[in-house]
Amino acid sequence: MSRRTLVGTLAALPMPALLRTTSALAQDASRLASWNDGPAKQGIIDFVRTTADSSSPKFVPPEERIATFDQDGTLWVEHPMYTQVIYCLDRVPAVVATRPDLKNREPFKTVLSGDRQAIAKLPLRDLEEILVATLTGMPVEVFEAEAKKWIETAKHPRWDRLYTDLTYQPMLEVLQYLRDNGFKTYIVTGGGQDFVRTYSQHVYGIPPEQVVGTASGTKYGYDKDGKPFLTKEPKLLLNDNNAGKPEGIHLEIGRRPRAAFGNSTGDRQMLEYTGAGGGSRLMVLLLHDDARREYAYGPAQGLPDTKVGTFTQALYDEAKKDGWTVISMKNDWKRIFAFE
Amino acid sequence: MSRRTLVGTLAALPMPALLRTTSALAQDASRLASWNDGPAKQGIIDFVRTTADSSSPKFVPPEERIATFDQDGTLWVEHPMYTQVIYCLDRVPAVVATRPDLKNREPFKTVLSGDRQAIAKLPLRDLEEILVATLTGMPVEVFEAEAKKWIETAKHPRWDRLYTDLTYQPMLEVLQYLRDNGFKTYIVTGGGQDFVRTYSQHVYGIPPEQVVGTASGTKYGYDKDGKPFLTKEPKLLLNDNNAGKPEGIHLEIGRRPRAAFGNSTGDRQMLEYTGAGGGSRLMVLLLHDDARREYAYGPAQGLPDTKVGTFTQALYDEAKKDGWTVISMKNDWKRIFAFE
């Protein structure tokens, strides 16, 4: 193919596809339209500009541009409960239908009662039993189909909108801005890897192979026709929380991130590990301080802590001491959701 | 940026970068220069052409173009022993130097004796003890540095060349040909994930995050200065052989491959799993039948089987029955190594 033909063909291609794959072109920060000017926005822009600038001493070769994002509370709403836990609770009737022995057994009985207050009080051990019963024991394709169907219809009680509408618009802009500048974006979530992979591409533009999460083992076997399939097993391989985040990053990525985004103590080790790599690194902590537009929680706000998204004073102090960027939802974000 | 400026900028970029990222442009098969014409070469070309052709009923969207390759015996020589096992044996003196209690203990004593015949006879259990002692217990960066140093100097006894020179030139061409056509290429190896990741980029053009292999857990901790690091633990997380290959693919990729390449019973389940996905799929089995230029082994050749790279008659029969493509090194490859 001659260069002339090549250029002609390229000109006919959709522009965004080209821009996205052409890391040599520096991308401006106009993507960050939902951000107010301030140190958080500026910190992100400065990091991206210097890492992508080959004349900068902070330049990072494209192949090392790995950025990891916590999901719950960092990319989308985690209150009043992790979305995946709601999925599991919603699946209980279907599981009990195939296993009637569970009907009168706790914690399934409480879940079936629909008593929200009692459900909210279930201890962690009971929640884990529900997770195992609803997330394992089926072929991976069956799980995937069920989770997809749910995520396309289930709604958040406060906004009466799909959970996938409750992603933070400013963070979607950061994801795209990083990708425009040659970063590979990953989700590193305490949530189930298989669950998040069912919607990561269309919601975040992140393909399934770039989702690291809590993972159970699978077991290879054959159906009656000799066709092979994988079954989700109740065997925890990776608890992708706390120390499990850098461990999961090493297992499934094998490179230390250049940028990491989180919002709770569950992300602390991922942020520390990123910072310990030396050279150009960006660590970002999202502070939920906007009770009106979203939620406010964590003692850093002088507010009572909650079951989910623990944001402690110690974490806040570590962020300040180690030069992490702290985002205030209230002050740094012009809008929170795309639908606003 | 105007379209005119964009096109001008693109024209100034190096061509290969553009070609590699522009999956819309069909790439010809001139890459396969080390292949003789025949059904194996043609099978690969037909698969790539139809999957990349948007007007074909066998078209595969770019994001689903995942191709997985076994390493030992499929991408490089696995005789007389897996390269990584040689690395582990070579590391024994250094390990014993820091742990003198091992010096007079088996199997370390035998390895230190240098008696090749005795070493070759060590049972699997002893080999595993050597693997654990030489692959775990150190920070991941220390392991990485040691493995890199070794791979840059260690040589294969038959050819007196670096192990990394003993990659199969025709397979390197297939990797590039697939990437030119929008495939993401992965290594899925029974070998250690961390080991292969130290050289996968410069040897195969495959980044560390696209290497799935046998993996031990790591443990997050802090050094005396409070700096976090990961230690390689003697805890097997993924045995990436046999059924472990599709299980590892699900864990670390989360998509079923469209193409898979292997050479032994350790790859059987990966090939079966790939084939069971329906639509356009390519399963390729490499037959070592060239004793003069490389090695010949496996009962499919009427030859005695060996410890490594088991290629059974049953595997060969399954390949024929299920329409897998079989490569004969002897007949299908013009040359085997780049240095020939």
PDB file of C-alpha atoms in Angstrom, chain B residues 111-339:
ATOM      1  CA  VAL B 111      22.043 -30.267  42.264  1.00  0.00           C
ATOM      2  CA  LEU B 112      25.250 -28.870  43.787  1.00  0.00           C
ATOM      3  CA  SER B 113      27.140 -32.033  42.786  1.00  0.00           C
ATOM      4  CA  GLY B 114      26.688 -31.073  39.140  1.00  0.00           C
ATOM      5  CA  ASP B 115      26.002 -34.720  38.249  1.00  0.00           C
ATOM      6  CA  ARG B 116      23.759 -34.187  35.242  1.00  0.00           C
ATOM      7  CA  GLN B 117      22.452 -37.721  35.094  1.00  0.00           C
ATOM      8  CA  ALA B 118      21.478 -37.681  38.763  1.00  0.00           C
ATOM      9  CA  ILE B 119      19.856 -34.261  38.345  1.00  0.00           C
ATOM     10  CA  ALA B 120      17.861 -35.446  35.355  1.00  0.00           C
ATOM     11  CA  LYS B 121      16.532 -38.325  37.472  1.00  0.00           C
ATOM     12  CA  LEU B 122      15.231 -36.131  40.319  1.00  0.00           C
ATOM     13  CA  PRO B 123      11.543 -36.893  40.897  1.00  0.00           C
ATOM     14  CA  LEU B 124       8.901 -34.201  40.407  1.00  0.00           C
ATOM     15  CA  ARG B 125       8.547 -33.685  44.176  1.00  0.00           C
ATOM     16  CA  ASP B 126      12.231 -32.784  44.438  1.00  0.00           C
ATOM     17  CA  LEU B 127      12.005 -30.448  41.467  1.00  0.00           C
ATOM     18  CA  GLU B 128       9.084 -28.690  43.113  1.00  0.00           C
ATOM     19  CA  GLU B 129      11.168 -28.156  46.247  1.00  0.00           C
ATOM     20  CA  ILE B 130      13.875 -26.554  44.122  1.00  0.00           C
ATOM     21  CA  LEU B 131      11.310 -24.364  42.367  1.00  0.00           C
ATOM     22  CA  VAL B 132       9.883 -23.148  45.669  1.00  0.00           C
ATOM     23  CA  ALA B 133      13.363 -22.401  47.079  1.00  0.00           C
ATOM     24  CA  THR B 134      14.501 -20.471  44.013  1.00  0.00           C
ATOM     25  CA  LEU B 135      11.283 -18.732  42.915  1.00  0.00           C
ATOM     26  CA  THR B 136       9.781 -17.586  46.213  1.00  0.00           C
ATOM     27  CA  GLY B 137      10.771 -15.842  49.421  1.00  0.00           C
ATOM     28  CA  MET B 138      12.176 -12.687  47.826  1.00  0.00           C
ATOM     29  CA  PRO B 139      10.726  -9.291  46.845  1.00  0.00           C
ATOM     30  CA  VAL B 140       9.298  -9.355  43.322  1.00  0.00           C
ATOM     31  CA  GLU B 141      11.857  -6.788  42.115  1.00  0.00           C
ATOM     32  CA  VAL B 142      14.763  -8.910  43.375  1.00  0.00           C
ATOM     33  CA  PHE B 143      13.429 -11.943  41.533  1.00  0.00           C
ATOM     34  CA  GLU B 144      12.887  -9.875  38.400  1.00  0.00           C
ATOM     35  CA  ALA B 145      16.452  -8.533  38.430  1.00  0.00           C
ATOM     36  CA  GLU B 146      17.946 -12.016  38.945  1.00  0.00           C
ATOM     37  CA  ALA B 147      15.852 -13.608  36.232  1.00  0.00           C
ATOM     38  CA  LYS B 148      16.678 -10.806  33.776  1.00  0.00           C
ATOM     39  CA  LYS B 149      20.391 -11.143  34.383  1.00  0.00           C
ATOM     40  CA  TRP B 150      20.226 -14.893  33.822  1.00  0.00           C
ATOM     41  CA  ILE B 151      18.131 -14.775  30.653  1.00  0.00           C
ATOM     42  CA  GLU B 152      20.574 -12.295  29.107  1.00  0.00           C
ATOM     43  CA  THR B 153      23.535 -14.661  29.495  1.00  0.00           C
ATOM     44  CA  ALA B 154      22.472 -18.323  29.868  1.00  0.00           C
ATOM     45  CA  LYS B 155      22.935 -20.480  26.800  1.00  0.00           C
ATOM     46  CA  HIS B 156      21.428 -23.644  25.413  1.00  0.00           C
ATOM     47  CA  PRO B 157      24.000 -26.478  25.353  1.00  0.00           C
ATOM     48  CA  ARG B 158      23.137 -27.778  21.877  1.00  0.00           C
ATOM     49  CA  TRP B 159      23.292 -24.495  19.982  1.00  0.00           C
ATOM     50  CA  ASP B 160      25.482 -22.522  22.385  1.00  0.00           C
ATOM     51  CA  ARG B 161      23.078 -19.627  21.991  1.00  0.00           C
ATOM     52  CA  LEU B 162      20.909 -17.601  24.336  1.00  0.00           C
ATOM     53  CA  TYR B 163      17.612 -19.313  25.134  1.00  0.00           C
ATOM     54  CA  THR B 164      15.883 -16.234  23.806  1.00  0.00           C
ATOM     55  CA  ASP B 165      17.512 -16.890  20.414  1.00  0.00           C
ATOM     56  CA  LEU B 166      15.773 -20.258  20.341  1.00  0.00           C
ATOM     57  CA  THR B 167      12.349 -18.849  19.632  1.00  0.00           C
ATOM     58  CA  TYR B 168      10.672 -20.198  16.524  1.00  0.00           C
ATOM     59  CA  GLN B 169      10.903 -17.614  13.752  1.00  0.00           C
ATOM     60  CA  PRO B 170       7.687 -18.813  12.042  1.00  0.00           C
ATOM     61  CA  MET B 171       5.772 -18.353  15.308  1.00  0.00           C
ATOM     62  CA  LEU B 172       7.182 -14.845  15.822  1.00  0.00           C
ATOM     63  CA  GLU B 173       5.829 -14.111  12.356  1.00  0.00           C
ATOM     64  CA  VAL B 174       2.394 -15.449  13.307  1.00  0.00           C
ATOM     65  CA  LEU B 175       2.373 -13.280  16.449  1.00  0.00           C
ATOM     66  CA  GLN B 176       3.125 -10.194  14.391  1.00  0.00           C
ATOM     67  CA  TYR B 177       0.683 -11.150  11.651  1.00  0.00           C
ATOM     68  CA  LEU B 178      -2.096 -11.516  14.217  1.00  0.00           C
ATOM     69  CA  ARG B 179      -1.224  -8.196  15.867  1.00  0.00           C
ATOM     70  CA  ASP B 180      -1.158  -6.487  12.469  1.00  0.00           C
ATOM     71  CA  ASN B 181      -4.732  -7.662  12.108  1.00  0.00           C
ATOM     72  CA  GLY B 182      -5.973  -6.335  15.411  1.00  0.00           C
ATOM     73  CA  PHE B 183      -5.430  -9.373  17.612  1.00  0.00           C
ATOM     74  CA  LYS B 184      -4.206  -9.046  21.169  1.00  0.00           C
ATOM     75  CA  THR B 185      -1.604 -11.770  21.596  1.00  0.00           C
ATOM     76  CA  TYR B 186      -1.195 -13.505  24.962  1.00  0.00           C
ATOM     77  CA  ILE B 187       1.185 -16.102  26.316  1.00  0.00           C
ATOM     78  CA  VAL B 188      -0.600 -18.744  28.393  1.00  0.00           C
ATOM     79  CA  THR B 189       2.166 -20.843  29.840  1.00  0.00           C
ATOM     80  CA  GLY B 190       2.674 -23.589  32.381  1.00  0.00           C
ATOM     81  CA  GLY B 191       5.877 -21.714  33.175  1.00  0.00           C
ATOM     82  CA  GLY B 192       6.083 -19.075  35.869  1.00  0.00           C
ATOM     83  CA  GLN B 193       4.177 -15.932  35.053  1.00  0.00           C
ATOM     84  CA  ASP B 194       6.738 -13.686  36.744  1.00  0.00           C
ATOM     85  CA  PHE B 195       9.617 -15.419  34.959  1.00  0.00           C
ATOM     86  CA  VAL B 196       8.181 -15.091  31.459  1.00  0.00           C
ATOM     87  CA  ARG B 197       7.107 -11.496  32.065  1.00  0.00           C
ATOM     88  CA  THR B 198      10.734 -10.440  32.510  1.00  0.00           C
ATOM     89  CA  TYR B 199      11.482 -10.994  28.806  1.00  0.00           C
ATOM     90  CA  SER B 200       8.107 -11.321  27.016  1.00  0.00           C
ATOM     91  CA  GLN B 201       8.175  -7.784  25.605  1.00  0.00           C
ATOM     92  CA  HIS B 202      11.573  -7.809  23.958  1.00  0.00           C
ATOM     93  CA  VAL B 203      11.455 -11.454  22.894  1.00  0.00           C
ATOM     94  CA  TYR B 204       7.857 -11.790  21.684  1.00  0.00           C
ATOM     95  CA  GLY B 205       6.532  -8.226  21.588  1.00  0.00           C
ATOM     96  CA  ILE B 206       4.068  -9.291  24.296  1.00  0.00           C
ATOM     97  CA  PRO B 207       3.781  -6.957  27.303  1.00  0.00           C
ATOM     98  CA  PRO B 208       3.862  -8.434  30.841  1.00  0.00           C
ATOM     99  CA  GLU B 209       0.154  -7.794  31.340  1.00  0.00           C
ATOM    100  CA  GLN B 210      -0.531 -10.207  28.472  1.00  0.00           C
ATOM    101  CA  VAL B 211       1.324 -13.101  30.073  1.00  0.00           C
ATOM    102  CA  VAL B 212      -0.764 -15.655  31.972  1.00  0.00           C
ATOM    103  CA  GLY B 213       1.235 -18.349  33.708  1.00  0.00           C
ATOM    104  CA  THR B 214       1.656 -20.468  36.749  1.00  0.00           C
ATOM    105  CA  ALA B 215       1.502 -17.998  39.606  1.00  0.00           C
ATOM    106  CA  SER B 216       2.241 -17.982  43.272  1.00  0.00           C
ATOM    107  CA  GLY B 217       0.700 -15.481  45.619  1.00  0.00           C
ATOM    108  CA  THR B 218       2.510 -12.400  46.818  1.00  0.00           C
ATOM    109  CA  LYS B 219       2.372 -10.756  50.219  1.00  0.00           C
ATOM    110  CA  TYR B 220       2.275  -7.020  50.789  1.00  0.00           C
ATOM    111  CA  GLY B 221       4.487  -5.661  53.555  1.00  0.00           C
ATOM    112  CA  TYR B 222       6.789  -2.784  54.531  1.00  0.00           C
ATOM    113  CA  ASP B 223      10.565  -2.566  54.848  1.00  0.00           C
ATOM    114  CA  LYS B 224      12.303  -0.949  57.829  1.00  0.00           C
ATOM    115  CA  ASP B 225      11.857   2.506  56.274  1.00  0.00           C
ATOM    116  CA  GLY B 226       8.139   1.967  55.856  1.00  0.00           C
ATOM    117  CA  LYS B 227       8.398   1.467  52.109  1.00  0.00           C
ATOM    118  CA  PRO B 228       5.916  -1.120  50.829  1.00  0.00           C
ATOM    119  CA  PHE B 229       6.956  -4.117  48.758  1.00  0.00           C
ATOM    120  CA  LEU B 230       5.589  -7.459  47.581  1.00  0.00           C
ATOM    121  CA  THR B 231       7.210 -10.769  48.528  1.00  0.00           C
ATOM    122  CA  LYS B 232       6.800 -13.879  46.379  1.00  0.00           C
ATOM    123  CA  GLU B 233       5.102 -16.488  48.572  1.00  0.00           C
ATOM    124  CA  PRO B 234       5.272 -20.286  48.317  1.00  0.00           C
ATOM    125  CA  LYS B 235       1.507 -20.407  47.818  1.00  0.00           C
ATOM    126  CA  LEU B 236       0.295 -21.679  44.458  1.00  0.00           C
ATOM    127  CA  LEU B 237      -2.542 -19.514  43.115  1.00  0.00           C
ATOM    128  CA  LEU B 238      -2.750 -20.832  39.576  1.00  0.00           C
ATOM    129  CA  ASN B 239      -1.264 -24.001  38.102  1.00  0.00           C
ATOM    130  CA  ASP B 240      -1.498 -22.894  34.506  1.00  0.00           C
ATOM    131  CA  ASN B 241      -1.368 -26.317  32.909  1.00  0.00           C
ATOM    132  CA  ASN B 242      -4.109 -28.551  31.506  1.00  0.00           C
ATOM    133  CA  ALA B 243      -7.491 -27.412  32.941  1.00  0.00           C
ATOM    134  CA  GLY B 244      -5.567 -24.567  34.604  1.00  0.00           C
ATOM    135  CA  LYS B 245      -5.110 -22.927  31.203  1.00  0.00           C
ATOM    136  CA  PRO B 246      -8.768 -22.105  30.504  1.00  0.00           C
ATOM    137  CA  GLU B 247      -9.186 -21.326  34.207  1.00  0.00           C
ATOM    138  CA  GLY B 248      -6.206 -18.931  34.043  1.00  0.00           C
ATOM    139  CA  ILE B 249      -7.569 -17.379  30.849  1.00  0.00           C
ATOM    140  CA  HIS B 250     -10.874 -16.728  32.579  1.00  0.00           C
ATOM    141  CA  LEU B 251      -9.117 -15.298  35.630  1.00  0.00           C
ATOM    142  CA  GLU B 252      -6.719 -12.952  33.883  1.00  0.00           C
ATOM    143  CA  ILE B 253      -8.302 -12.233  30.507  1.00  0.00           C
ATOM    144  CA  GLY B 254     -11.997 -12.884  31.024  1.00  0.00           C
ATOM    145  CA  ARG B 255     -12.666 -13.616  27.366  1.00  0.00           C
ATOM    146  CA  ARG B 256     -12.545 -16.864  25.433  1.00  0.00           C
ATOM    147  CA  PRO B 257      -9.738 -16.836  22.849  1.00  0.00           C
ATOM    148  CA  ARG B 258     -10.514 -16.737  19.145  1.00  0.00           C
ATOM    149  CA  ALA B 259      -7.234 -18.497  18.389  1.00  0.00           C
ATOM    150  CA  ALA B 260      -5.054 -20.775  20.494  1.00  0.00           C
ATOM    151  CA  PHE B 261      -1.691 -22.386  19.790  1.00  0.00           C
ATOM    152  CA  GLY B 262      -0.163 -25.285  21.709  1.00  0.00           C
ATOM    153  CA  ASN B 263       1.981 -28.365  21.356  1.00  0.00           C
ATOM    154  CA  SER B 264       1.174 -30.788  24.144  1.00  0.00           C
ATOM    155  CA  THR B 265      -1.470 -32.366  26.347  1.00  0.00           C
ATOM    156  CA  GLY B 266      -0.943 -29.418  28.712  1.00  0.00           C
ATOM    157  CA  ASP B 267      -2.605 -27.280  26.028  1.00  0.00           C
ATOM    158  CA  ARG B 268      -5.492 -29.638  25.295  1.00  0.00           C
ATOM    159  CA  GLN B 269      -8.084 -27.916  27.479  1.00  0.00           C
ATOM    160  CA  MET B 270      -7.119 -24.467  26.198  1.00  0.00           C
ATOM    161  CA  LEU B 271      -7.611 -25.672  22.635  1.00  0.00           C
ATOM    162  CA  GLU B 272     -10.903 -27.411  23.474  1.00  0.00           C
ATOM    163  CA  TYR B 273     -12.190 -24.361  25.340  1.00  0.00           C
ATOM    164  CA  THR B 274     -11.286 -22.129  22.413  1.00  0.00           C
ATOM    165  CA  GLY B 275     -13.041 -24.446  19.962  1.00  0.00           C
ATOM    166  CA  ALA B 276     -16.192 -24.656  22.081  1.00  0.00           C
ATOM    167  CA  GLY B 277     -16.837 -20.931  21.715  1.00  0.00           C
ATOM    168  CA  GLY B 278     -18.548 -21.192  18.354  1.00  0.00           C
ATOM    169  CA  GLY B 279     -18.150 -18.783  15.439  1.00  0.00           C
ATOM    170  CA  SER B 280     -14.753 -18.241  13.922  1.00  0.00           C
ATOM    171  CA  ARG B 281     -12.028 -20.003  15.915  1.00  0.00           C
ATOM    172  CA  LEU B 282      -8.563 -21.319  15.163  1.00  0.00           C
ATOM    173  CA  MET B 283      -6.930 -24.150  17.108  1.00  0.00           C
ATOM    174  CA  VAL B 284      -3.348 -24.982  16.225  1.00  0.00           C
ATOM    175  CA  LEU B 285      -1.174 -27.836  17.425  1.00  0.00           C
ATOM    176  CA  LEU B 286       2.563 -27.876  16.742  1.00  0.00           C
ATOM    177  CA  LEU B 287       4.127 -31.265  16.024  1.00  0.00           C
ATOM    178  CA  HIS B 288       7.829 -31.685  16.835  1.00  0.00           C
ATOM    179  CA  ASP B 289       8.890 -33.958  14.011  1.00  0.00           C
ATOM    180  CA  ASP B 290      12.207 -32.487  13.004  1.00  0.00           C
ATOM    181  CA  ALA B 291      15.031 -34.297  14.796  1.00  0.00           C
ATOM    182  CA  ARG B 292      17.635 -32.749  12.539  1.00  0.00           C
ATOM    183  CA  ARG B 293      16.803 -29.053  12.910  1.00  0.00           C
ATOM    184  CA  GLU B 294      15.163 -29.260  16.361  1.00  0.00           C
ATOM    185  CA  TYR B 295      13.744 -32.382  18.075  1.00  0.00           C
ATOM    186  CA  ALA B 296      11.261 -35.119  17.290  1.00  0.00           C
ATOM    187  CA  TYR B 297       9.103 -36.460  20.066  1.00  0.00           C
ATOM    188  CA  GLY B 298       5.662 -37.820  20.775  1.00  0.00           C
ATOM    189  CA  PRO B 299       4.015 -41.128  19.848  1.00  0.00           C
ATOM    190  CA  ALA B 300       2.190 -39.446  16.996  1.00  0.00           C
ATOM    191  CA  GLN B 301       5.594 -39.712  15.312  1.00  0.00           C
ATOM    192  CA  GLY B 302       6.021 -43.312  16.369  1.00  0.00           C
ATOM    193  CA  LEU B 303       8.732 -41.953  18.670  1.00  0.00           C
ATOM    194  CA  PRO B 304       9.175 -42.484  22.378  1.00  0.00           C
ATOM    195  CA  ASP B 305       7.482 -39.812  24.447  1.00  0.00           C
ATOM    196  CA  THR B 306       9.545 -37.610  26.702  1.00  0.00           C
ATOM    197  CA  LYS B 307       9.124 -36.051  30.110  1.00  0.00           C
ATOM    198  CA  VAL B 308       8.294 -32.700  28.603  1.00  0.00           C
ATOM    199  CA  GLY B 309       5.950 -31.685  25.849  1.00  0.00           C
ATOM    200  CA  THR B 310       3.767 -34.762  25.892  1.00  0.00           C
ATOM    201  CA  PHE B 311       2.168 -35.161  22.500  1.00  0.00           C
ATOM    202  CA  THR B 312      -0.002 -38.244  22.606  1.00  0.00           C
ATOM    203  CA  GLN B 313      -1.808 -40.149  19.910  1.00  0.00           C
ATOM    204  CA  ALA B 314      -5.083 -39.249  21.652  1.00  0.00           C
ATOM    205  CA  LEU B 315      -4.262 -35.555  21.347  1.00  0.00           C
ATOM    206  CA  TYR B 316      -3.426 -35.965  17.684  1.00  0.00           C
ATOM    207  CA  ASP B 317      -6.681 -37.845  17.117  1.00  0.00           C
ATOM    208  CA  GLU B 318      -8.653 -35.110  18.882  1.00  0.00           C
ATOM    209  CA  ALA B 319      -6.975 -32.490  16.684  1.00  0.00           C
ATOM    210  CA  LYS B 320      -7.961 -34.367  13.541  1.00  0.00           C
ATOM    211  CA  LYS B 321     -11.510 -35.034  14.713  1.00  0.00           C
ATOM    212  CA  ASP B 322     -12.164 -31.439  15.764  1.00  0.00           C
ATOM    213  CA  GLY B 323     -10.542 -29.751  12.787  1.00  0.00           C
ATOM    214  CA  TRP B 324      -7.547 -28.290  14.556  1.00  0.00           C
ATOM    215  CA  THR B 325      -4.682 -27.180  12.363  1.00  0.00           C
ATOM    216  CA  VAL B 326      -1.559 -29.297  12.836  1.00  0.00           C
ATOM    217  CA  ILE B 327       1.835 -27.768  12.074  1.00  0.00           C
ATOM    218  CA  SER B 328       4.634 -30.100  11.050  1.00  0.00           C
ATOM    219  CA  MET B 329       7.895 -28.340  11.915  1.00  0.00           C
ATOM    220  CA  LYS B 330       9.633 -30.455   9.319  1.00  0.00           C
ATOM    221  CA  ASN B 331       7.301 -29.745   6.431  1.00  0.00           C
ATOM    222  CA  ASP B 332       5.686 -26.417   7.241  1.00  0.00           C
ATOM    223  CA  TRP B 333       8.673 -24.379   8.334  1.00  0.00           C
ATOM    224  CA  LYS B 334      11.325 -23.140   5.902  1.00  0.00           C
ATOM    225  CA  ARG B 335      13.517 -22.222   8.800  1.00  0.00           C
ATOM    226  CA  ILE B 336      13.134 -22.647  12.504  1.00  0.00           C
ATOM    227  CA  PHE B 337      15.364 -19.984  14.061  1.00  0.00           C
ATOM    228  CA  ALA B 338      16.150 -16.429  13.001  1.00  0.00           C
ATOM    229  CA  PHE B 339      19.888 -17.158  13.109  1.00  0.00           C
TER     230      PHE B 339
END
